[in-house]
Amino acid sequence: MKGLFMKDFLILKNQGKTILIVFAMGIMMSLTFEPATLVFYVGMLGCLLALSTISYDEADNGYAFIFSLPIKRKSYVLEKYLFIFVSTLVFLAISLLISAIMSLTGVYDIAILMEDLPSMMLVLFVTLTLVCDVMIPLRLKFGSEKSRIYLYLFYALAGILIFVGQKLFPSLGVTVVNRIAATPAALIVGIVAVFAIVATVVSEKISEKIIMAKQF
Amino acid sequence: MLKIKELKKTYPGFELSCDLEVPAGRITGLIGQNGAGKSTLYKCILQLCFADSGRIELFGNDLKEITEKDKQDIGVVLAESQFSSYITIEDAIQIMKCFYDAFDENDFRSKCRQFNLDTKKKIKELSTGMKAKLNVLLALSHKAKILLLDEPTVGLDVLARDDILAMIREYMAEDEERAALISSHISSDLETLCDDFYMIHDGKIILHEETDRLLSDYAIIKVSEEEYEKLDRKYLLKVKKEAFGYRCLSDQRQFYMNNYPQLVIERSGIDELIELMLRGE
């Protein structure tokens, strides 16, 4: 698995210019909008960059070569989830560090940053978990191009379900929001964490089945 | 080293069905036209696709029991697949170090210098010939016991092909226990390199022969229609009608040389052998 990590790390490293642009854009957006925007933007784009290593593996019939290397197919899937998780954490850590430096030097208003950051991090965590847990199996199954279409269909379906739900139960949204507001923060974090772990384990098992059945 | 027994793999409109063996210390060639099933066979051996039935043994074990450690002993070149073209050769070195315990970095770097491969270049920046050399160098870089090389010289000029064949020859000479299965549709590559070869057509092995025997005992006999009528045909493998009469393939050259000294009897190369095996009757 070490070799797979090295491969993905080097592919990501070769996108150095893109990464710099992501940070620059994040900083500019945080200066224009809220300070916490930097963490959200960099976390989101960083995760997507890590996800893009799947496209690099897929390009030019690359899977055949990768699976001729001394690895097991299951290791490939596990590594992909770990790599995306770890790289997103690194992107988040660097953006938090930049936010801290900006706050200490007085560029950001630390009070606003500290007020926005927890809820922003929670939303980001839920969003990224959803994106990754849906995107990874889709990309492994259908490839980069087709998976994008399926992802749009997935989000469209989710949107329709929310819309229909709102029409059928108009007060449901308000009730849910009120419930969330009334729930202790620690409990919300706990629920989100359990949800993320369960969703990720299910997603990883699905991805494993997909890759085990694939022929190249 | 590698044994394939009654392997079957079916795709719509195509069936691979073959038996093959690559003993230790041998270079075995696999020849056949495009679409004959060469790459499918390699993919079955590497478990990139799954056989419908049959058995593949590698290093004396069933393929299903092959571990990651065992896979370190396989050097692979695939016809249409390689490292991501967006990484540099330097990156590939770092990756190979992680994958293969026996990766010889110093030797690999010196070979890169010898073949003018700039390690700072991305793979996509290399020419076809340079990419092919890199792929073979990578396969030879970790002291593999068996080489599985699918069309390692495809699309190359004569000089580049010679370089690659020389690399393979040198590698095999280093350890007499090493084995190789090499596919190509360029017959001269295999004639000079292989100890024996299999000919595959429409997914089936139609010939297995020692290269020495091919070059010494196989013959092309050119005869007129009259001569053909008088010819003893029991040692003819294939016959093809030509404008002048018939062109016949035999694996008993000496028999015809002794009994029909007046006939035109030529040694058969792999190219003519392939042509007559596929087009003759």
Short mmCIF file of C-alpha atoms in Angstrom, two decimals:
data_model
loop_
_atom_site.label_atom_id
_atom_site.label_comp_id
_atom_site.label_asym_id
_atom_site.label_seq_id
_atom_site.Cartn_x
_atom_site.Cartn_y
_atom_site.Cartn_z
CA MET A 1 0.00 0.00 0.00
CA LYS A 2 3.02 2.24 0.55
CA GLY A 3 3.63 2.29 -3.20
CA LEU A 4 0.06 3.34 -3.90
CA PHE A 5 0.33 6.16 -1.37
CA MET A 6 3.57 7.28 -2.99
CA LYS A 7 1.98 7.17 -6.46
CA ASP A 8 -1.02 9.26 -5.40
CA PHE A 9 1.13 11.67 -3.42
CA LEU A 10 3.39 12.27 -6.45
CA ILE A 11 0.39 12.74 -8.76
CA LEU A 12 -1.00 15.31 -6.32
CA LYS A 13 2.41 16.95 -5.92
CA ASN A 14 2.62 17.37 -9.70
CA GLN A 15 -0.51 19.53 -9.47
CA GLY A 16 1.47 22.03 -7.39
CA LYS A 17 0.42 25.06 -9.45
CA THR A 18 -3.27 24.14 -9.15
CA ILE A 19 -2.88 23.72 -5.39
CA LEU A 20 -1.25 27.16 -5.09
CA ILE A 21 -4.10 28.70 -7.10
CA VAL A 22 -6.64 26.99 -4.80
CA PHE A 23 -4.97 28.53 -1.74
CA ALA A 24 -4.67 31.94 -3.42
CA MET A 25 -8.34 31.88 -4.42
CA GLY A 26 -9.31 30.72 -0.92
CA ILE A 27 -7.41 33.59 0.68
CA MET A 28 -8.95 36.13 -1.72
CA MET A 29 -12.45 34.78 -1.06
CA SER A 30 -11.90 34.84 2.70
CA LEU A 31 -10.87 38.51 2.47
CA THR A 32 -13.96 39.32 0.36
CA PHE A 33 -16.50 37.24 2.31
CA GLU A 34 -16.02 35.56 5.70
CA PRO A 35 -12.61 34.50 7.10
CA ALA A 36 -13.84 30.89 7.47
CA THR A 37 -14.41 30.71 3.68
CA LEU A 38 -10.71 29.84 3.26
CA VAL A 39 -11.06 26.60 5.23
CA PHE A 40 -14.28 25.64 3.44
CA TYR A 41 -12.98 26.38 -0.05
CA VAL A 42 -9.55 24.78 0.39
CA GLY A 43 -11.04 21.74 2.16
CA MET A 44 -13.56 21.21 -0.63
CA LEU A 45 -11.12 21.73 -3.53
CA GLY A 46 -8.36 19.76 -1.77
CA CYS A 47 -10.70 16.80 -1.42
CA LEU A 48 -11.67 17.01 -5.08
CA LEU A 49 -7.99 17.15 -6.11
CA ALA A 50 -7.30 14.00 -4.09
CA LEU A 51 -10.35 12.38 -5.70
CA SER A 52 -8.94 13.23 -9.12
CA THR A 53 -6.13 10.68 -8.58
CA ILE A 54 -8.75 8.07 -9.58
CA SER A 55 -9.02 9.74 -12.99
CA TYR A 56 -5.23 9.64 -13.35
CA ASP A 57 -5.26 5.91 -12.56
CA GLU A 58 -8.02 5.35 -15.09
CA ALA A 59 -6.44 7.41 -17.90
CA ASP A 60 -4.69 5.57 -20.77
CA ASN A 61 -5.96 2.19 -19.54
CA GLY A 62 -3.81 2.69 -16.44
CA TYR A 63 -5.72 0.28 -14.20
CA ALA A 64 -4.28 -2.73 -16.04
CA PHE A 65 -0.74 -1.60 -15.19
CA ILE A 66 -1.62 -0.69 -11.60
CA PHE A 67 -3.16 -4.09 -10.91
CA SER A 68 -0.17 -5.87 -12.43
CA LEU A 69 1.92 -4.31 -9.63
CA PRO A 70 2.38 -6.27 -6.38
CA ILE A 71 -0.86 -5.13 -4.72
CA LYS A 72 -4.26 -6.60 -3.99
CA ARG A 73 -7.37 -5.03 -5.44
CA LYS A 74 -8.80 -4.58 -1.93
CA SER A 75 -5.68 -2.64 -0.90
CA TYR A 76 -6.19 -0.28 -3.82
CA VAL A 77 -9.71 0.62 -2.64
CA LEU A 78 -8.72 1.01 1.00
CA GLU A 79 -5.73 3.16 0.04
CA LYS A 80 -7.92 5.43 -2.06
CA TYR A 81 -10.25 6.19 0.86
CA LEU A 82 -7.34 6.67 3.26
CA PHE A 83 -5.43 8.84 0.83
CA ILE A 84 -8.39 11.12 0.15
CA PHE A 85 -9.14 11.36 3.89
CA VAL A 86 -5.53 12.11 4.86
CA SER A 87 -4.92 14.61 2.03
CA THR A 88 -8.15 16.46 2.84
CA LEU A 89 -7.02 16.65 6.48
CA VAL A 90 -3.66 18.06 5.37
CA PHE A 91 -5.37 20.67 3.17
CA LEU A 92 -7.63 21.60 6.10
CA ALA A 93 -4.71 21.76 8.53
CA ILE A 94 -2.75 24.10 6.22
CA SER A 95 -5.79 26.34 5.66
CA LEU A 96 -6.39 26.46 9.44
CA LEU A 97 -2.75 27.38 9.93
CA ILE A 98 -3.04 30.19 7.38
CA SER A 99 -6.26 31.35 9.07
CA ALA A 100 -4.47 31.38 12.44
CA ILE A 101 -1.57 33.40 11.03
CA MET A 102 -3.97 35.83 9.32
CA SER A 103 -5.86 36.24 12.58
CA LEU A 104 -2.74 36.76 14.65
CA THR A 105 -1.48 39.39 12.21
CA GLY A 106 -4.83 41.16 12.37
CA VAL A 107 -5.91 40.54 8.78
CA TYR A 108 -8.90 38.43 9.94
CA ASP A 109 -11.24 39.35 12.75
CA ILE A 110 -10.55 36.40 15.05
CA ALA A 111 -13.96 36.74 16.76
CA ILE A 112 -15.83 36.29 13.46
CA LEU A 113 -13.52 33.43 12.45
CA MET A 114 -14.07 31.57 15.71
CA GLU A 115 -17.81 32.14 15.50
CA ASP A 116 -18.14 30.76 11.94
CA LEU A 117 -15.51 28.04 11.97
CA PRO A 118 -17.26 25.26 13.99
CA SER A 119 -20.50 25.29 11.95
CA MET A 120 -18.51 25.70 8.71
CA MET A 121 -16.33 22.70 9.60
CA LEU A 122 -19.40 20.61 10.39
CA VAL A 123 -21.11 21.50 7.10
CA LEU A 124 -17.84 20.83 5.25
CA PHE A 125 -17.41 17.47 6.95
CA VAL A 126 -20.94 16.34 6.03
CA THR A 127 -20.59 17.64 2.46
CA LEU A 128 -17.22 16.02 1.86
CA THR A 129 -18.34 12.73 3.33
CA LEU A 130 -21.36 12.74 1.03
CA VAL A 131 -19.31 13.74 -2.01
CA CYS A 132 -16.57 11.15 -1.44
CA ASP A 133 -18.80 8.29 -0.38
CA VAL A 134 -20.91 8.77 -3.50
CA MET A 135 -18.16 9.79 -5.93
CA ILE A 136 -15.57 7.07 -5.23
CA PRO A 137 -17.81 4.07 -6.06
CA LEU A 138 -19.32 5.95 -9.00
CA ARG A 139 -15.89 6.75 -10.45
CA LEU A 140 -14.62 3.22 -9.96
CA LYS A 141 -17.73 1.77 -11.56
CA PHE A 142 -18.35 4.14 -14.46
CA GLY A 143 -15.10 6.08 -14.96
CA SER A 144 -14.64 9.85 -14.66
CA GLU A 145 -16.88 10.99 -17.50
CA LYS A 146 -19.94 8.80 -16.93
CA SER A 147 -19.73 9.11 -13.14
CA ARG A 148 -20.16 12.88 -13.42
CA ILE A 149 -23.53 12.34 -15.13
CA TYR A 150 -24.59 9.83 -12.47
CA LEU A 151 -23.50 12.25 -9.74
CA TYR A 152 -25.67 15.01 -11.23
CA LEU A 153 -28.55 12.53 -11.42
CA PHE A 154 -27.94 11.57 -7.79
CA TYR A 155 -28.03 15.21 -6.63
CA ALA A 156 -31.04 15.94 -8.85
CA LEU A 157 -32.85 12.99 -7.27
CA ALA A 158 -31.90 14.22 -3.79
CA GLY A 159 -33.18 17.71 -4.73
CA ILE A 160 -36.47 16.29 -6.03
CA LEU A 161 -36.94 14.24 -2.86
CA ILE A 162 -36.36 17.32 -0.68
CA PHE A 163 -38.74 19.37 -2.87
CA VAL A 164 -41.48 16.70 -2.76
CA GLY A 165 -40.94 16.25 0.97
CA GLN A 166 -41.38 19.99 1.52
CA LYS A 167 -44.58 20.03 -0.54
CA LEU A 168 -46.04 17.04 1.29
CA PHE A 169 -44.90 18.11 4.73
CA PRO A 170 -44.50 21.93 4.62
CA SER A 171 -43.49 22.26 8.24
CA LEU A 172 -40.94 19.43 8.13
CA GLY A 173 -38.00 21.64 7.17
CA VAL A 174 -38.66 24.15 9.93
CA THR A 175 -39.16 21.34 12.44
CA VAL A 176 -35.85 19.72 11.45
CA VAL A 177 -33.99 23.03 11.67
CA ASN A 178 -35.55 23.78 15.08
CA ARG A 179 -34.70 20.31 16.28
CA ILE A 180 -31.10 20.74 15.18
CA ALA A 181 -30.90 24.16 16.84
CA ALA A 182 -32.24 22.69 20.07
CA THR A 183 -29.87 19.70 20.04
CA PRO A 184 -26.64 20.04 22.04
CA ALA A 185 -23.63 20.61 19.75
CA ALA A 186 -21.79 17.58 21.12
CA LEU A 187 -24.71 15.32 20.19
CA ILE A 188 -24.85 16.75 16.66
CA VAL A 189 -21.13 16.15 16.23
CA GLY A 190 -21.59 12.61 17.54
CA ILE A 191 -24.49 11.88 15.17
CA VAL A 192 -22.56 13.32 12.21
CA ALA A 193 -19.47 11.30 13.12
CA VAL A 194 -21.47 8.04 13.35
CA PHE A 195 -23.25 8.86 10.08
CA ALA A 196 -19.91 9.57 8.37
CA ILE A 197 -18.31 6.35 9.61
CA VAL A 198 -21.28 4.18 8.62
CA ALA A 199 -21.62 5.86 5.19
CA THR A 200 -17.88 5.54 4.52
CA VAL A 201 -17.72 1.88 5.55
CA VAL A 202 -20.73 1.07 3.32
CA SER A 203 -19.23 3.08 0.46
CA GLU A 204 -15.85 1.34 0.84
CA LYS A 205 -17.46 -2.09 0.76
CA ILE A 206 -19.42 -1.16 -2.39
CA SER A 207 -16.22 0.14 -4.03
CA GLU A 208 -14.43 -3.06 -3.07
CA LYS A 209 -17.11 -5.17 -4.76
CA ILE A 210 -16.93 -2.99 -7.88
CA ILE A 211 -13.15 -3.26 -8.19
CA MET A 212 -13.08 -6.99 -7.39
CA ALA A 213 -15.50 -7.64 -10.26
CA LYS A 214 -13.77 -5.36 -12.78
CA GLN A 215 -11.87 -6.76 -15.75
CA PHE A 216 -9.28 -4.69 -17.53
CA MET B 1 7.63 -21.60 -13.91
CA LEU B 2 4.32 -20.91 -15.70
CA LYS B 3 1.81 -23.59 -16.67
CA ILE B 4 -1.52 -22.94 -18.34
CA LYS B 5 -3.92 -25.85 -18.65
CA GLU B 6 -7.16 -25.82 -20.61
CA LEU B 7 -7.65 -22.10 -20.09
CA LYS B 8 -10.90 -20.72 -21.45
CA LYS B 9 -11.98 -17.13 -21.59
CA THR B 10 -14.97 -16.02 -23.61
CA TYR B 11 -15.95 -12.60 -24.88
CA PRO B 12 -18.83 -11.96 -27.27
CA GLY B 13 -17.54 -13.24 -30.61
CA PHE B 14 -14.23 -14.49 -29.25
CA GLU B 15 -13.01 -17.47 -27.28
CA LEU B 16 -9.52 -17.95 -25.91
CA SER B 17 -8.73 -21.60 -25.36
CA CYS B 18 -5.17 -22.62 -24.71
CA ASP B 19 -2.51 -24.71 -23.00
CA LEU B 20 0.97 -23.29 -22.61
CA GLU B 21 4.10 -23.80 -20.55
CA VAL B 22 7.09 -21.59 -19.84
CA PRO B 23 9.81 -23.58 -18.04
CA ALA B 24 12.58 -21.97 -16.00
CA GLY B 25 15.55 -20.85 -18.05
CA ARG B 26 13.58 -20.45 -21.26
CA ILE B 27 12.43 -17.54 -23.37
CA THR B 28 9.12 -18.48 -24.91
CA GLY B 29 7.64 -16.46 -27.73
CA LEU B 30 3.98 -15.93 -28.44
CA ILE B 31 3.19 -14.95 -31.98
CA GLY B 32 -0.08 -14.13 -33.61
CA GLN B 33 -1.95 -11.45 -35.45
CA ASN B 34 -3.64 -8.50 -33.76
CA GLY B 35 -6.75 -9.76 -32.00
CA ALA B 36 -5.49 -13.35 -31.86
CA GLY B 37 -5.75 -13.41 -28.07
CA LYS B 38 -2.18 -12.62 -26.97
CA SER B 39 -3.10 -9.72 -24.68
CA THR B 40 -6.09 -11.61 -23.27
CA LEU B 41 -3.75 -14.44 -22.33
CA TYR B 42 -1.42 -12.00 -20.50
CA LYS B 43 -4.39 -10.45 -18.75
CA CYS B 44 -5.57 -13.86 -17.56
CA ILE B 45 -2.10 -14.66 -16.19
CA LEU B 46 -1.99 -11.30 -14.38
CA GLN B 47 -5.59 -11.71 -13.15
CA LEU B 48 -6.61 -8.51 -14.90
CA CYS B 49 -9.45 -10.54 -16.35
CA PHE B 50 -10.94 -13.74 -15.04
CA ALA B 51 -10.77 -17.03 -16.89
CA ASP B 52 -14.04 -18.95 -17.31
CA SER B 53 -12.28 -22.25 -16.64
CA GLY B 54 -8.89 -23.92 -16.64
CA ARG B 55 -5.89 -23.62 -14.41
CA ILE B 56 -2.91 -21.29 -14.35
CA GLU B 57 0.09 -22.17 -12.19
CA LEU B 58 2.81 -19.66 -11.48
CA PHE B 59 5.91 -20.53 -9.43
CA GLY B 60 4.28 -23.92 -8.77
CA ASN B 61 1.17 -22.42 -7.16
CA ASP B 62 -2.33 -21.91 -8.40
CA LEU B 63 -2.78 -18.33 -9.51
CA LYS B 64 -5.38 -17.72 -6.79
CA GLU B 65 -2.71 -18.42 -4.17
CA ILE B 66 -0.23 -15.90 -5.56
CA THR B 67 0.69 -13.32 -2.90
CA GLU B 68 1.81 -9.72 -3.23
CA LYS B 69 5.33 -10.96 -2.43
CA ASP B 70 5.14 -13.48 -5.30
CA LYS B 71 4.03 -10.69 -7.65
CA GLN B 72 7.31 -8.91 -6.92
CA ASP B 73 8.95 -11.72 -8.92
CA ILE B 74 7.02 -10.87 -12.07
CA GLY B 75 8.33 -8.27 -14.51
CA VAL B 76 5.54 -6.92 -16.66
CA VAL B 77 5.23 -4.93 -19.86
CA LEU B 78 1.68 -4.50 -21.13
CA ALA B 79 0.92 -3.53 -24.70
CA GLU B 80 -1.32 -0.56 -23.93
CA SER B 81 -0.85 0.27 -20.29
CA GLN B 82 1.90 1.84 -18.21
CA PHE B 83 2.54 4.27 -15.36
CA SER B 84 0.47 7.45 -15.46
CA SER B 85 1.93 9.63 -18.19
CA TYR B 86 1.70 12.65 -15.85
CA ILE B 87 4.50 11.48 -13.56
CA THR B 88 8.23 11.83 -14.22
CA ILE B 89 10.71 8.96 -14.47
CA GLU B 90 12.09 10.19 -11.14
CA ASP B 91 8.60 9.73 -9.65
CA ALA B 92 8.43 6.23 -11.14
CA ILE B 93 11.73 5.40 -9.40
CA GLN B 94 10.30 6.49 -6.02
CA ILE B 95 7.14 4.41 -6.63
CA MET B 96 9.08 1.33 -7.73
CA LYS B 97 11.22 1.57 -4.58
CA CYS B 98 8.05 1.29 -2.51
CA PHE B 99 6.57 -1.59 -4.51
CA TYR B 100 9.62 -3.82 -5.05
CA ASP B 101 12.07 -4.84 -2.31
CA ALA B 102 14.64 -5.87 -4.93
CA PHE B 103 14.39 -2.70 -7.03
CA ASP B 104 17.94 -1.81 -8.04
CA GLU B 105 17.89 1.97 -8.13
CA ASN B 106 21.55 2.46 -9.06
CA ASP B 107 21.36 0.01 -11.93
CA PHE B 108 18.09 1.52 -13.14
CA ARG B 109 19.56 5.03 -13.10
CA SER B 110 22.66 3.91 -14.94
CA LYS B 111 20.51 2.18 -17.59
CA CYS B 112 18.45 5.38 -17.94
CA ARG B 113 21.67 7.30 -18.60
CA GLN B 114 22.81 4.60 -21.05
CA PHE B 115 19.57 4.93 -23.04
CA ASN B 116 19.40 8.73 -22.75
CA LEU B 117 16.26 8.69 -20.62
CA ASP B 118 16.07 11.99 -18.77
CA THR B 119 14.65 11.12 -15.33
CA LYS B 120 13.28 14.64 -14.91
CA LYS B 121 11.00 14.24 -17.91
CA LYS B 122 7.34 13.35 -17.57
CA ILE B 123 6.43 10.07 -19.24
CA LYS B 124 4.07 11.88 -21.61
CA GLU B 125 7.03 13.89 -22.91
CA LEU B 126 8.91 10.76 -24.03
CA SER B 127 8.88 9.48 -27.60
CA THR B 128 7.28 6.08 -28.37
CA GLY B 129 10.71 4.44 -28.46
CA MET B 130 11.78 6.02 -25.18
CA LYS B 131 8.53 4.94 -23.50
CA ALA B 132 9.03 1.36 -24.72
CA LYS B 133 12.60 1.35 -23.38
CA LEU B 134 11.42 2.74 -20.05
CA ASN B 135 8.69 0.08 -19.77
CA VAL B 136 11.18 -2.71 -20.40
CA LEU B 137 13.75 -1.17 -18.02
CA LEU B 138 11.08 -1.01 -15.30
CA ALA B 139 10.17 -4.66 -15.85
CA LEU B 140 13.85 -5.64 -15.62
CA SER B 141 14.62 -3.45 -12.62
CA HIS B 142 13.58 -5.69 -9.71
CA LYS B 143 15.21 -9.06 -10.39
CA ALA B 144 11.97 -10.70 -11.48
CA LYS B 145 12.05 -14.47 -11.91
CA ILE B 146 9.64 -14.35 -14.82
CA LEU B 147 9.10 -11.68 -17.45
CA LEU B 148 5.67 -11.29 -19.02
CA LEU B 149 6.27 -8.96 -21.92
CA ASP B 150 3.35 -8.19 -24.19
CA GLU B 151 4.54 -6.55 -27.41
CA PRO B 152 7.57 -4.83 -25.83
CA THR B 153 8.85 -3.69 -29.24
CA VAL B 154 5.60 -2.58 -30.84
CA GLY B 155 5.85 0.57 -32.97
CA LEU B 156 9.63 0.83 -32.74
CA ASP B 157 12.29 1.29 -35.39
CA VAL B 158 14.95 -1.38 -35.95
CA LEU B 159 17.58 0.26 -33.74
CA ALA B 160 15.24 0.77 -30.79
CA ARG B 161 14.04 -2.83 -31.16
CA ASP B 162 17.63 -4.07 -31.13
CA ASP B 163 18.33 -2.11 -27.95
CA ILE B 164 15.33 -3.63 -26.21
CA LEU B 165 16.09 -7.17 -27.34
CA ALA B 166 19.69 -6.74 -26.18
CA MET B 167 18.43 -5.59 -22.76
CA ILE B 168 16.21 -8.65 -22.45
CA ARG B 169 18.97 -11.00 -23.60
CA GLU B 170 21.43 -9.53 -21.10
CA TYR B 171 18.87 -9.80 -18.29
CA MET B 172 18.11 -13.44 -19.05
CA ALA B 173 21.81 -14.30 -19.25
CA GLU B 174 22.38 -12.98 -15.70
CA ASP B 175 20.42 -15.85 -14.14
CA GLU B 176 19.76 -19.15 -15.89
CA GLU B 177 16.64 -19.80 -13.83
CA ARG B 178 14.81 -16.77 -15.18
CA ALA B 179 11.99 -17.33 -17.65
CA ALA B 180 10.17 -15.09 -20.08
CA LEU B 181 7.01 -15.10 -22.15
CA ILE B 182 7.29 -12.53 -24.92
CA SER B 183 4.66 -11.70 -27.47
CA SER B 184 5.28 -9.95 -30.73
CA HIS B 185 4.01 -9.87 -34.24
CA ILE B 186 7.52 -9.09 -35.50
CA SER B 187 8.92 -12.51 -36.28
CA SER B 188 12.57 -11.54 -36.52
CA ASP B 189 12.47 -10.37 -32.88
CA LEU B 190 11.38 -13.80 -31.76
CA GLU B 191 13.64 -15.78 -34.11
CA THR B 192 16.73 -14.26 -32.56
CA LEU B 193 15.52 -14.23 -28.96
CA CYS B 194 13.27 -17.18 -28.19
CA ASP B 195 14.04 -20.81 -27.38
CA ASP B 196 10.57 -21.89 -28.41
CA PHE B 197 7.38 -20.25 -29.49
CA TYR B 198 3.65 -20.69 -29.57
CA MET B 199 1.54 -19.51 -32.47
CA ILE B 200 -1.91 -18.30 -31.50
CA HIS B 201 -4.76 -17.70 -33.91
CA ASP B 202 -8.40 -16.91 -33.16
CA GLY B 203 -7.79 -17.65 -29.48
CA LYS B 204 -6.27 -21.08 -30.09
CA ILE B 205 -2.68 -22.32 -30.03
CA ILE B 206 -2.13 -23.74 -33.50
CA LEU B 207 1.57 -24.50 -33.23
CA HIS B 208 4.23 -24.97 -30.57
CA GLU B 209 7.78 -25.48 -31.75
CA GLU B 210 11.42 -25.08 -30.75
CA THR B 211 13.00 -22.16 -32.61
CA ASP B 212 16.08 -24.24 -33.53
CA ARG B 213 13.88 -26.95 -35.03
CA LEU B 214 11.88 -24.37 -36.92
CA LEU B 215 15.01 -22.92 -38.46
CA SER B 216 16.60 -26.29 -39.26
CA ASP B 217 13.72 -28.65 -40.08
CA TYR B 218 10.91 -26.49 -41.45
CA ALA B 219 10.96 -25.82 -45.15
CA ILE B 220 9.00 -24.11 -47.85
CA ILE B 221 8.72 -26.25 -50.95
CA LYS B 222 7.74 -24.53 -54.18
CA VAL B 223 6.34 -26.87 -56.81
CA SER B 224 4.47 -26.75 -60.08
CA GLU B 225 1.12 -28.51 -60.37
CA GLU B 226 2.80 -31.51 -62.05
CA GLU B 227 5.45 -31.75 -59.36
CA TYR B 228 2.82 -31.42 -56.69
CA GLU B 229 0.93 -34.44 -58.05
CA LYS B 230 4.06 -36.58 -57.76
CA LEU B 231 5.06 -35.23 -54.33
CA ASP B 232 4.83 -37.39 -51.23
CA ARG B 233 2.50 -35.26 -49.11
CA LYS B 234 2.62 -37.11 -45.83
CA TYR B 235 5.01 -34.56 -44.27
CA LEU B 236 3.29 -31.48 -45.60
CA LEU B 237 1.67 -29.36 -42.88
CA LYS B 238 0.03 -26.76 -45.10
CA VAL B 239 -0.34 -26.14 -48.82
CA LYS B 240 -1.22 -22.90 -50.55
CA LYS B 241 -2.16 -22.50 -54.20
CA GLU B 242 0.01 -19.97 -56.02
CA ALA B 243 0.23 -18.67 -59.60
CA PHE B 244 3.19 -20.98 -60.36
CA GLY B 245 1.68 -24.04 -58.66
CA TYR B 246 1.85 -24.69 -54.92
CA ARG B 247 3.79 -23.47 -51.93
CA CYS B 248 4.02 -26.14 -49.25
CA LEU B 249 5.11 -26.04 -45.61
CA SER B 250 6.83 -29.07 -44.16
CA ASP B 251 8.63 -29.84 -40.89
CA GLN B 252 10.71 -32.57 -42.61
CA ARG B 253 13.10 -30.55 -44.71
CA GLN B 254 15.73 -33.25 -44.89
CA PHE B 255 13.24 -35.83 -46.20
CA TYR B 256 12.35 -33.63 -49.17
CA MET B 257 15.98 -32.58 -49.73
CA ASN B 258 17.00 -36.24 -49.96
CA ASN B 259 14.09 -37.46 -52.07
CA TYR B 260 13.39 -34.45 -54.27
CA PRO B 261 16.75 -32.78 -54.90
CA GLN B 262 15.40 -31.10 -58.07
CA LEU B 263 12.74 -29.10 -56.14
CA VAL B 264 13.08 -25.59 -54.79
CA ILE B 265 13.30 -26.14 -51.02
CA GLU B 266 13.90 -23.08 -48.83
CA ARG B 267 14.32 -22.71 -45.11
CA SER B 268 11.18 -21.35 -43.48
CA GLY B 269 11.30 -18.20 -41.42
CA ILE B 270 8.59 -17.38 -38.92
CA ASP B 271 6.90 -14.95 -41.31
CA GLU B 272 6.33 -17.58 -44.01
CA LEU B 273 5.40 -20.12 -41.39
CA ILE B 274 2.72 -17.79 -40.01
CA GLU B 275 1.42 -17.01 -43.47
CA LEU B 276 1.15 -20.65 -44.52
CA MET B 277 -0.24 -21.81 -41.18
CA LEU B 278 -2.98 -19.21 -41.40
CA ARG B 279 -3.70 -19.15 -45.14
CA GLY B 280 -2.70 -22.65 -46.23
CA GLU B 281 -4.97 -25.64 -46.31
#
